[in-house]
mmCIF file of C-alpha atoms and ligand atoms in Angstrom:
data_model
loop_
_atom_site.group_PDB
_atom_site.id
_atom_site.type_symbol
_atom_site.label_atom_id
_atom_site.label_comp_id
_atom_site.label_asym_id
_atom_site.label_seq_id
_atom_site.Cartn_x
_atom_site.Cartn_y
_atom_site.Cartn_z
ATOM 1 C CA MET A 1 15.762 -52.520 -0.441
ATOM 2 C CA SER A 2 15.043 -48.798 -0.454
ATOM 3 C CA ASP A 3 17.767 -46.220 -1.112
ATOM 4 C CA THR A 4 17.485 -45.027 2.472
ATOM 5 C CA ASP A 5 17.872 -48.550 3.782
ATOM 6 C CA LEU A 6 20.902 -49.123 1.574
ATOM 7 C CA GLN A 7 22.450 -45.820 2.678
ATOM 8 C CA ARG A 8 21.911 -46.811 6.299
ATOM 9 C CA ARG A 9 23.561 -50.206 5.789
ATOM 10 C CA ILE A 10 26.478 -48.651 3.961
ATOM 11 C CA ALA A 11 26.871 -46.048 6.705
ATOM 12 C CA GLU A 12 26.845 -48.814 9.324
ATOM 13 C CA ALA A 13 29.454 -50.821 7.424
ATOM 14 C CA ILE A 14 31.844 -47.906 7.001
ATOM 15 C CA GLN A 15 31.434 -46.636 10.550
ATOM 16 C CA ASN A 16 33.690 -49.408 11.678
ATOM 17 C CA PRO A 17 35.166 -50.974 8.563
ATOM 18 C CA LYS A 18 36.712 -54.367 9.094
ATOM 19 C CA ASN A 19 40.100 -55.459 7.812
ATOM 20 C CA MET A 20 41.277 -52.109 6.543
ATOM 21 C CA GLY A 21 44.998 -51.659 5.955
ATOM 22 C CA GLU A 22 47.995 -53.468 4.631
ATOM 23 C CA LEU A 23 48.431 -57.108 5.641
ATOM 24 C CA GLU A 24 51.993 -57.868 6.561
ATOM 25 C CA GLY A 25 53.320 -61.131 5.159
ATOM 26 C CA ALA A 26 50.414 -61.494 2.725
ATOM 27 C CA ASP A 27 50.597 -64.388 0.286
ATOM 28 C CA ALA A 28 48.696 -62.587 -2.458
ATOM 29 C CA VAL A 29 47.783 -59.069 -3.411
ATOM 30 C CA GLY A 30 45.529 -57.650 -6.089
ATOM 31 C CA THR A 31 44.914 -54.080 -7.155
ATOM 32 C CA VAL A 32 42.237 -52.663 -9.387
ATOM 33 C CA GLY A 33 41.258 -49.205 -10.420
ATOM 34 C CA ASN A 34 38.361 -47.651 -12.215
ATOM 35 C CA SER A 35 39.418 -44.633 -14.215
ATOM 36 C CA ASP A 36 35.810 -43.598 -14.827
ATOM 37 C CA CYS A 37 35.091 -42.820 -11.194
ATOM 38 C CA GLY A 38 38.719 -42.710 -9.999
ATOM 39 C CA GLU A 39 38.280 -45.394 -7.333
ATOM 40 C CA MET A 40 41.082 -47.801 -6.528
ATOM 41 C CA LEU A 41 41.201 -50.808 -4.299
ATOM 42 C CA ARG A 42 43.948 -53.165 -3.200
ATOM 43 C CA MET A 43 43.351 -56.438 -1.410
ATOM 44 C CA TRP A 44 45.839 -58.558 0.523
ATOM 45 C CA ILE A 45 45.259 -62.224 1.319
ATOM 46 C CA LYS A 46 46.941 -64.629 3.665
ATOM 47 C CA PHE A 47 46.327 -68.375 3.619
ATOM 48 C CA LYS A 48 46.493 -71.094 6.219
ATOM 49 C CA GLU A 49 46.189 -74.866 6.222
ATOM 50 C CA GLU A 50 42.965 -76.227 7.672
ATOM 51 C CA HIS A 51 42.033 -79.910 7.581
ATOM 52 C CA GLY A 52 44.527 -80.459 4.800
ATOM 53 C CA LYS A 53 43.163 -77.603 2.684
ATOM 54 C CA LYS A 54 44.600 -74.182 1.918
ATOM 55 C CA VAL A 55 42.028 -71.654 3.029
ATOM 56 C CA ILE A 56 41.949 -67.891 3.386
ATOM 57 C CA ASP A 57 43.065 -66.987 6.868
ATOM 58 C CA ARG A 58 42.735 -63.238 6.523
ATOM 59 C CA ALA A 59 42.070 -60.611 3.901
ATOM 60 C CA THR A 60 42.519 -56.876 4.189
ATOM 61 C CA PHE A 61 42.068 -53.924 1.863
ATOM 62 C CA GLN A 62 42.924 -50.326 1.260
ATOM 63 C CA SER A 63 40.780 -48.119 -0.866
ATOM 64 C CA PHE A 64 40.572 -44.750 -2.461
ATOM 65 C CA GLY A 65 37.020 -45.637 -3.045
ATOM 66 C CA CYS A 66 33.515 -44.559 -2.576
ATOM 67 C CA GLU A 67 31.663 -45.549 0.556
ATOM 68 C CA THR A 68 29.955 -48.439 -1.210
ATOM 69 C CA ALA A 69 33.263 -49.975 -2.315
ATOM 70 C CA ILE A 70 34.641 -49.641 1.213
ATOM 71 C CA ALA A 71 31.492 -51.160 2.724
ATOM 72 C CA VAL A 72 31.550 -54.081 0.257
ATOM 73 C CA ALA A 73 35.288 -54.658 0.802
ATOM 74 C CA SER A 74 34.758 -54.666 4.545
ATOM 75 C CA LEU A 75 32.006 -57.280 4.289
ATOM 76 C CA ALA A 76 33.769 -59.302 1.599
ATOM 77 C CA THR A 77 37.010 -59.644 3.554
ATOM 78 C CA GLU A 78 34.973 -61.158 6.380
ATOM 79 C CA LEU A 79 32.928 -63.426 4.107
ATOM 80 C CA ILE A 80 35.904 -65.022 2.333
ATOM 81 C CA ARG A 81 37.606 -66.082 5.549
ATOM 82 C CA GLY A 82 37.933 -69.849 5.740
ATOM 83 C CA LYS A 83 37.157 -70.289 2.038
ATOM 84 C CA THR A 84 39.410 -72.030 -0.442
ATOM 85 C CA THR A 85 40.634 -70.062 -3.443
ATOM 86 C CA GLU A 86 38.040 -71.796 -5.635
ATOM 87 C CA GLN A 87 35.206 -71.035 -3.244
ATOM 88 C CA ALA A 88 36.216 -67.377 -2.959
ATOM 89 C CA LEU A 89 36.554 -67.054 -6.719
ATOM 90 C CA SER A 90 33.098 -68.487 -7.242
ATOM 91 C CA MET A 91 31.498 -65.668 -5.242
ATOM 92 C CA SER A 92 29.753 -62.986 -7.239
ATOM 93 C CA GLY A 93 29.932 -59.278 -6.502
ATOM 94 C CA GLU A 94 26.445 -59.533 -5.047
ATOM 95 C CA GLU A 95 27.485 -62.355 -2.724
ATOM 96 C CA LEU A 96 30.565 -60.405 -1.668
ATOM 97 C CA ALA A 97 28.320 -57.463 -0.800
ATOM 98 C CA GLY A 98 26.728 -59.671 1.867
ATOM 99 C CA ASP A 99 24.163 -57.854 4.000
ATOM 100 C CA LEU A 100 24.166 -54.834 1.736
ATOM 101 C CA GLY A 101 22.018 -56.941 -0.547
ATOM 102 C CA PRO A 102 21.520 -56.326 -4.240
ATOM 103 C CA LEU A 103 22.993 -52.955 -5.129
ATOM 104 C CA PRO A 104 21.275 -50.469 -7.422
ATOM 105 C CA PRO A 105 22.585 -50.496 -11.010
ATOM 106 C CA MET A 106 24.777 -47.422 -10.563
ATOM 107 C CA LYS A 107 26.513 -49.077 -7.578
ATOM 108 C CA ILE A 108 27.103 -52.498 -9.088
ATOM 109 C CA HIS A 109 30.549 -51.508 -10.374
ATOM 110 C CA CYS A 110 31.534 -50.725 -6.748
ATOM 111 C CA SER A 111 31.089 -54.363 -5.781
ATOM 112 C CA GLN A 112 32.759 -55.386 -9.050
ATOM 113 C CA LEU A 113 35.809 -53.405 -7.965
ATOM 114 C CA VAL A 114 36.024 -55.616 -4.867
ATOM 115 C CA GLU A 115 35.305 -58.768 -6.861
ATOM 116 C CA GLU A 116 38.039 -57.922 -9.365
ATOM 117 C CA ALA A 117 40.575 -57.055 -6.639
ATOM 118 C CA LEU A 118 39.919 -60.482 -5.135
ATOM 119 C CA ARG A 119 40.232 -62.112 -8.542
ATOM 120 C CA SER A 120 43.429 -60.188 -9.230
ATOM 121 C CA ALA A 121 44.916 -61.425 -5.949
ATOM 122 C CA LEU A 122 43.843 -65.042 -6.353
ATOM 123 C CA GLN A 123 44.367 -65.383 -10.089
ATOM 124 C CA PRO A 124 47.019 -62.786 -10.896
ATOM 125 C CA SER A 125 48.037 -64.411 -14.164
ATOM 126 C CA SER A 126 44.584 -65.096 -15.519
ATOM 127 C CA GLU A 127 42.325 -62.757 -17.387
ATOM 128 C CA SER A 128 39.711 -61.058 -15.262
ATOM 129 C CA ARG A 129 36.167 -61.422 -16.443
ATOM 130 C CA PRO A 130 35.315 -58.718 -18.908
ATOM 131 C CA CYS A 131 33.783 -55.758 -17.183
ATOM 132 C CA ASP A 132 33.424 -52.425 -18.887
ATOM 133 C CA ALA A 133 33.576 -50.507 -15.636
ATOM 134 C CA VAL A 134 36.659 -52.055 -14.042
ATOM 135 C CA LYS A 135 40.218 -51.626 -15.170
ATOM 136 C CA GLN A 136 42.866 -53.805 -13.639
ATOM 137 C CA ALA A 137 46.191 -52.488 -12.474
ATOM 138 C CA THR A 138 49.339 -54.606 -12.611
ATOM 139 C CA PRO A 139 49.569 -56.390 -9.268
ATOM 140 C CA PRO A 140 52.857 -55.948 -7.421
ATOM 141 C CA ALA A 141 54.808 -58.903 -6.077
ATOM 142 C CA PRO A 142 53.261 -60.018 -2.793
ATOM 143 C CA THR A 143 56.525 -59.841 -0.905
ATOM 144 C CA ASP A 144 57.252 -56.187 -1.512
ATOM 145 C CA ALA A 145 53.833 -54.774 -2.231
ATOM 146 C CA PRO A 146 53.756 -51.173 -1.013
ATOM 147 C CA SER A 147 50.626 -49.731 0.425
ATOM 148 C CA LEU A 148 48.143 -48.229 -1.968
ATOM 149 C CA LEU A 149 48.748 -44.830 -0.403
ATOM 150 C CA GLY A 150 52.516 -45.232 -0.727
ATOM 151 C CA ASN A 151 52.142 -46.470 -4.253
ATOM 152 C CA LEU A 152 50.114 -43.480 -5.334
ATOM 153 C CA GLY A 153 52.282 -41.057 -3.367
ATOM 154 C CA GLN A 154 55.334 -42.398 -5.143
ATOM 155 C CA ALA A 155 53.585 -42.129 -8.482
ATOM 156 C CA SER A 156 52.675 -38.513 -7.863
ATOM 157 C CA GLN A 157 56.276 -37.658 -6.914
ATOM 158 C CA THR A 158 57.847 -39.340 -9.876
ATOM 159 C CA GLY A 159 55.095 -38.633 -12.355
ATOM 160 C CA GLY A 160 54.550 -42.320 -13.010
ATOM 161 C CA GLY A 161 54.962 -45.757 -11.513
ATOM 162 C CA PHE A 162 51.340 -46.790 -11.396
ATOM 163 C CA ARG A 163 49.846 -48.223 -14.523
ATOM 164 C CA ILE A 164 46.197 -48.899 -15.031
ATOM 165 C CA ILE A 165 45.247 -51.245 -17.803
ATOM 166 C CA MET A 166 41.763 -51.173 -19.194
ATOM 167 C CA LEU A 167 40.386 -54.689 -19.364
ATOM 168 C CA ASP A 168 38.857 -54.009 -22.715
ATOM 169 C CA GLU A 169 41.991 -52.276 -23.953
ATOM 170 C CA LYS A 170 43.065 -53.620 -27.344
ATOM 171 C CA ARG A 171 46.660 -54.643 -27.640
ATOM 172 C CA PRO A 172 48.479 -52.812 -30.446
ATOM 173 C CA THR A 173 48.766 -54.972 -33.520
ATOM 174 C CA GLU A 174 52.229 -56.141 -34.467
ATOM 175 C CA PRO A 175 53.641 -54.450 -37.591
HETATM 176 FE FE1 LIG B 1 33.096 -46.070 -8.510
HETATM 177 FE FE2 LIG B 1 31.938 -46.762 -6.196
HETATM 178 S S1 LIG B 1 31.539 -44.996 -7.446
HETATM 179 S S2 LIG B 1 33.657 -47.679 -7.153
#
């Protein structure tokens, strides 16, 4: 896909982004940030029972992200509907980018941001896959998760309150 074609698809996706905003009563929430480019993304997920299986009923997102991350999140939140946790977790960043197709190398971390937000929501206690570009923030409890905007606003007022952990960060060694 040419750069122009990709730009057009991204522009189309962000013209009317789907599933943007906080999801009330979400069962899971995941937040990731990338301190290199300053983008952040939070994803909320709600499940339902279907044919005896727990599947994703709805997913929404908020982003202080680039247009590519917003476009991918918009597509991804549509694509994971009706999937089980395992099925959603098995999707790669490229699959989550849907119609945007394979992204150019400098944009791959944008889809990884979405992939890691999904992973953070669905597997909050497990290690995310190593990714140099993506740093994972501590996910808040689903029941009282503030909006990303509120979260950052609060952090700026208090001078803290939002911690970003680098995935490749080494834990300090015990004395
Ligand atoms: Fe960093 Fe897109 S430029 S997430």
